[in-house]
mmCIF file of C-alpha atoms in Angstrom:
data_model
loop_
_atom_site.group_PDB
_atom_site.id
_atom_site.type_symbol
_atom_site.label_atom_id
_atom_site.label_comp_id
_atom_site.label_asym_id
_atom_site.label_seq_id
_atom_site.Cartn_x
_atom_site.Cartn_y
_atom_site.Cartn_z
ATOM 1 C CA UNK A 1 -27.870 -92.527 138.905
ATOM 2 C CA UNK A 2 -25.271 -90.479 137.188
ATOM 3 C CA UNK A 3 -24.901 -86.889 136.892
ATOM 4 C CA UNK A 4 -24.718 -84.770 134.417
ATOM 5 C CA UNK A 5 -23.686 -81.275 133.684
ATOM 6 C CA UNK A 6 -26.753 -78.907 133.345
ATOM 7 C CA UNK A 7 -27.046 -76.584 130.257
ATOM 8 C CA UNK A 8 -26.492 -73.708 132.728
ATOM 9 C CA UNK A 9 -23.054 -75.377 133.203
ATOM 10 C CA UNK A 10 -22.243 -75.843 130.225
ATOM 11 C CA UNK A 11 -22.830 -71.909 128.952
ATOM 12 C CA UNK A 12 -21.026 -70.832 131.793
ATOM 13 C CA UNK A 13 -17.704 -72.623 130.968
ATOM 14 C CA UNK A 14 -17.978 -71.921 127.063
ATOM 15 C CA UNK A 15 -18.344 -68.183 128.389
ATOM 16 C CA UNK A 16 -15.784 -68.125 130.089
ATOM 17 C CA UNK A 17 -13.164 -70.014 127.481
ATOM 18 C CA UNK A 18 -14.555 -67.528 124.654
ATOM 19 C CA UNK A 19 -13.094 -64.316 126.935
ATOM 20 C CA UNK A 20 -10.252 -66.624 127.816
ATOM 21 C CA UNK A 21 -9.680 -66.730 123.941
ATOM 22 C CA UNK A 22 -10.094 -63.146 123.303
ATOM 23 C CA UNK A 23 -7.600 -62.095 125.848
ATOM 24 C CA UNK A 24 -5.005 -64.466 124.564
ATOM 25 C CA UNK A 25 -5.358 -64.127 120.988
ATOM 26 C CA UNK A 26 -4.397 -60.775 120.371
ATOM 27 C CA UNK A 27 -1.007 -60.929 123.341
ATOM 28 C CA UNK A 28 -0.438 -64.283 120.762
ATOM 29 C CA UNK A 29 0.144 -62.412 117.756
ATOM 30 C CA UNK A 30 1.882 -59.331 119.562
ATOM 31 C CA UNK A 31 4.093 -61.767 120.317
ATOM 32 C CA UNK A 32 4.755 -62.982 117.151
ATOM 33 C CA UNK A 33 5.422 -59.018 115.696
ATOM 34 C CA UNK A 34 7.516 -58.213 118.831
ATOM 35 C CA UNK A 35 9.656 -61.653 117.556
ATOM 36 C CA UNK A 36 9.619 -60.549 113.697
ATOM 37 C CA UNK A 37 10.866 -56.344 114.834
ATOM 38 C CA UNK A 38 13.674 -57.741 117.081
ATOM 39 C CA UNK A 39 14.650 -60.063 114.324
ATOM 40 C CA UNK A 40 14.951 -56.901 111.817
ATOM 41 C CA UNK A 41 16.478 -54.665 114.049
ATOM 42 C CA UNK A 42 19.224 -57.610 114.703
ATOM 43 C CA UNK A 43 19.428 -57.845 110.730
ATOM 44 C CA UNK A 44 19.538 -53.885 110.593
ATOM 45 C CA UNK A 45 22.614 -53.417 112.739
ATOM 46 C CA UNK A 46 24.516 -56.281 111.463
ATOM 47 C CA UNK A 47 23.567 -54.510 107.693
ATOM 48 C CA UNK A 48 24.801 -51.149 108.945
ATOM 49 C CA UNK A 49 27.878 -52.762 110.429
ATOM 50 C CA UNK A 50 29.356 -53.925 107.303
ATOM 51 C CA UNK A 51 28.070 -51.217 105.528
ATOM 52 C CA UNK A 52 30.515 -49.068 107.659
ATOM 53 C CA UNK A 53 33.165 -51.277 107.497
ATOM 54 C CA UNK A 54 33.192 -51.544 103.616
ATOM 55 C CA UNK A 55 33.032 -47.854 104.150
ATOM 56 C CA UNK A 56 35.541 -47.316 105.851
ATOM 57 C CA UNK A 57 38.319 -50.100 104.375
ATOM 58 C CA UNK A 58 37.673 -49.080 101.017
ATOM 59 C CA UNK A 59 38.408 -45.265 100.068
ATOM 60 C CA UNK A 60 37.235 -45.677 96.637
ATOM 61 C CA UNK A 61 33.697 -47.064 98.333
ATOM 62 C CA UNK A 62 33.488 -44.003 100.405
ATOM 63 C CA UNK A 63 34.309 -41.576 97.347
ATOM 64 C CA UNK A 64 31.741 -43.125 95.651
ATOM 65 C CA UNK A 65 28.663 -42.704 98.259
ATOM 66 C CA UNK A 66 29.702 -39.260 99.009
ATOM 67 C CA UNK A 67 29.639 -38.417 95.224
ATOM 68 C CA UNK A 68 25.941 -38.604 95.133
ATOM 69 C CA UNK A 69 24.120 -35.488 96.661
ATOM 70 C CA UNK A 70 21.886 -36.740 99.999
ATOM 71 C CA UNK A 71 18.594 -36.113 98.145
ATOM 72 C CA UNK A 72 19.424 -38.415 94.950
ATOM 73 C CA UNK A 73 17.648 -41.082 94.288
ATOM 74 C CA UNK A 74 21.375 -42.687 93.282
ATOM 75 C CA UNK A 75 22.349 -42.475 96.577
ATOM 76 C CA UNK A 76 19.046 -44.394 97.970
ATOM 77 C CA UNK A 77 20.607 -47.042 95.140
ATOM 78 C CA UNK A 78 23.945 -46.926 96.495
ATOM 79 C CA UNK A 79 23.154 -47.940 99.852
ATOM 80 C CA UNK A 80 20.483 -50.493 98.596
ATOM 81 C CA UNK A 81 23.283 -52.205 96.490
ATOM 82 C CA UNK A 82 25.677 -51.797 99.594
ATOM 83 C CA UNK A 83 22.870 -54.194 101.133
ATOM 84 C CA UNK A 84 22.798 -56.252 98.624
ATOM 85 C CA UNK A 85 26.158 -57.199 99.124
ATOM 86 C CA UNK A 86 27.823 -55.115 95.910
ATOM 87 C CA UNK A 87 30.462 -52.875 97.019
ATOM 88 C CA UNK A 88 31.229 -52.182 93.243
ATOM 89 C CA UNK A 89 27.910 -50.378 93.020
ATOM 90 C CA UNK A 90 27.521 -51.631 89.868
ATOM 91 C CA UNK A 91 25.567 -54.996 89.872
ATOM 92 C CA UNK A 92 21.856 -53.937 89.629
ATOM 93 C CA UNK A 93 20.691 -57.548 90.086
ATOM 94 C CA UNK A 94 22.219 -56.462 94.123
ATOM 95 C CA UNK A 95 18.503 -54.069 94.802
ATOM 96 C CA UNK A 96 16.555 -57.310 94.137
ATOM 97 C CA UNK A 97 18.775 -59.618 96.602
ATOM 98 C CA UNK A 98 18.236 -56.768 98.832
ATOM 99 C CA UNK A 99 14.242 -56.594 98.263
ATOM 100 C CA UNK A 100 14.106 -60.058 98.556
ATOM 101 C CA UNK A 101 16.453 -60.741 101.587
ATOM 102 C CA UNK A 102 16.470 -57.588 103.637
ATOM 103 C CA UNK A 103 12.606 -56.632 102.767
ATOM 104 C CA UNK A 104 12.417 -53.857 105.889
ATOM 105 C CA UNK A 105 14.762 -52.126 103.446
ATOM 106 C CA UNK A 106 12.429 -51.415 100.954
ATOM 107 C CA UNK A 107 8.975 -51.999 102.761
ATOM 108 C CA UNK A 108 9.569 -49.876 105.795
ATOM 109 C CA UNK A 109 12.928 -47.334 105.373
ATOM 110 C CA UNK A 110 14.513 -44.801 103.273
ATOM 111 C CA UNK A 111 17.739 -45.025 103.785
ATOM 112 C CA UNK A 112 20.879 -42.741 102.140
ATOM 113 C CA UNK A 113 24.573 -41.616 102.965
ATOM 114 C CA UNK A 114 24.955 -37.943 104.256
ATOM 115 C CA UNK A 115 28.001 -36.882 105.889
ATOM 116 C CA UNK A 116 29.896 -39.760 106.554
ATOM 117 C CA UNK A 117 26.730 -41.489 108.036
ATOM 118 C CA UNK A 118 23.491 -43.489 106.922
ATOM 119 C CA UNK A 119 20.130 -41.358 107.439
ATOM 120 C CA UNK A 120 17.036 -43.152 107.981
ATOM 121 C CA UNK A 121 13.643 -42.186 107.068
ATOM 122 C CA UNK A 122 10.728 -43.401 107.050
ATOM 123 C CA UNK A 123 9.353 -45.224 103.528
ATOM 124 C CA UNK A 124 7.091 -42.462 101.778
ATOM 125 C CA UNK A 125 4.707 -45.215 100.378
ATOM 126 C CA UNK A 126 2.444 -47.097 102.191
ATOM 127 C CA UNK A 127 3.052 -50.648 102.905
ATOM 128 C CA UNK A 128 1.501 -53.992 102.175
ATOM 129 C CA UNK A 129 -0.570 -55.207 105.644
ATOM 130 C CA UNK A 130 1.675 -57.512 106.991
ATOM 131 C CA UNK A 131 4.549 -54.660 106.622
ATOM 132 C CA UNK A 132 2.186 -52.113 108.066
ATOM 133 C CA UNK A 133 2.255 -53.541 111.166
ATOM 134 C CA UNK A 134 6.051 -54.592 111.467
ATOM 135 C CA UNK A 135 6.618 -51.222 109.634
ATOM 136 C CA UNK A 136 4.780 -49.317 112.325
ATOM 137 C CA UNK A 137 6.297 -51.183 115.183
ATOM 138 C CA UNK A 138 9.853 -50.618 113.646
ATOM 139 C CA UNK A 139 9.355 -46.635 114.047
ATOM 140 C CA UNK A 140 8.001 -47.176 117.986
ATOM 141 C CA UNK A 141 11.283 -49.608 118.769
ATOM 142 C CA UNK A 142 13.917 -47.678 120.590
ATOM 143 C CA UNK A 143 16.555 -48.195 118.980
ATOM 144 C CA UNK A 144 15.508 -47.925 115.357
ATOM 145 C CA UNK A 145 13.952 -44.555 116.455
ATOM 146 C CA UNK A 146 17.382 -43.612 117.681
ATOM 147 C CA UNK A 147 18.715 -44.600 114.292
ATOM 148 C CA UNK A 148 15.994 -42.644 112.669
ATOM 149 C CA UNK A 149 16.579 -39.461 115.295
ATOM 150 C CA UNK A 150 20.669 -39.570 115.184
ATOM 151 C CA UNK A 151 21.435 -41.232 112.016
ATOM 152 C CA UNK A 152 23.857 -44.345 111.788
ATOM 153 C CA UNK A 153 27.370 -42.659 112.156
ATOM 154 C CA UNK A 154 30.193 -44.436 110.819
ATOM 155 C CA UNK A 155 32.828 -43.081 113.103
ATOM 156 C CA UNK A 156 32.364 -43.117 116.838
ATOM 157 C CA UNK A 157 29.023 -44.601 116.845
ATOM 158 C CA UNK A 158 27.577 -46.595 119.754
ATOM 159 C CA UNK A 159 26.643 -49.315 117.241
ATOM 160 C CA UNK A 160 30.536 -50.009 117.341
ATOM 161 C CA UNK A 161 30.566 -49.415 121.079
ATOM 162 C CA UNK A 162 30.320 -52.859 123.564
ATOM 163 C CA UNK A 163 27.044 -52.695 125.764
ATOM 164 C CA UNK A 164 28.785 -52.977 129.220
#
């Protein structure tokens, strides 16, 4: 005569998957934010790196973003155009390649030039809910809250500095 597994049994074990689940499912899509911030921050650093170096090769560039008083919303433009990969800072069509491939510039950041260095802010408006959450884990990341704290100084700035 075979055995079987009693009802008893059978509760127990779907118990015990169902708080096996809820554990999991929540480090599961940490995981997947964690993944999407350190991605950003990567993107973030390589942005500011050639933002500085278009800075700092072209004199004309660097007249231009220190033209526009901190507190203008021209010099929020500027560096949004600077993203979107017009050093002219004259090709509007640039802020929508920005939106569109550097979204944490718009979604989560405020970013402008002030003395010789990029000042980051965080974005007045409130952001969609899958930005909320990346948004809010941006500000808690180390190193973006450095950025936010210190600024993103062109000249002598650890982000130009090997990590030995």
């Amino acid at each position: 005569m075979k055995k079987a597994f009693t009802m008893i049994e059978l509760v127990f074990v779907i118990v015990i998957l169902g708080i096996l689940a809820s554990l999991a499912v929540p480090k599961l899509a940490a995981t997947k934010t964690d993944a999407e911030v350190t991605k950003i921050v990567v993107d973030m650093k390589n942005t500011f790196e050639k933002i500085a170096a278009l800075s700092i090769s072209d004199p004309e560039l660097s007249a231009k973003l220190k033209a526009e008083p901190s507190n203008s919303s021209n010099n929020y433009y500027n560096i949004i155009m600077l993203i979107g990969d017009d050093p002219t800072l004259k090709d509007f069509k640039a802020i929508g390649r920005a939106y569109q491939n550097h979204p944490w510039a718009s979604e989560c950041f405020i970013t402008t030039y002030q003395n010789e260095s990029l000042k980051i802010e965080k974005s007045w408006k409130q952001s969609s809910g899958k930005w909320s959450q990346i948004c809010n884990a941006l500000y808690a990341h180390l190193t973006v809250n450095e950025w936010m704290t210190n600024g993103v100084n062109f000249s002598g700035n650890r982000l130009f500095k090997e990590e030995k």
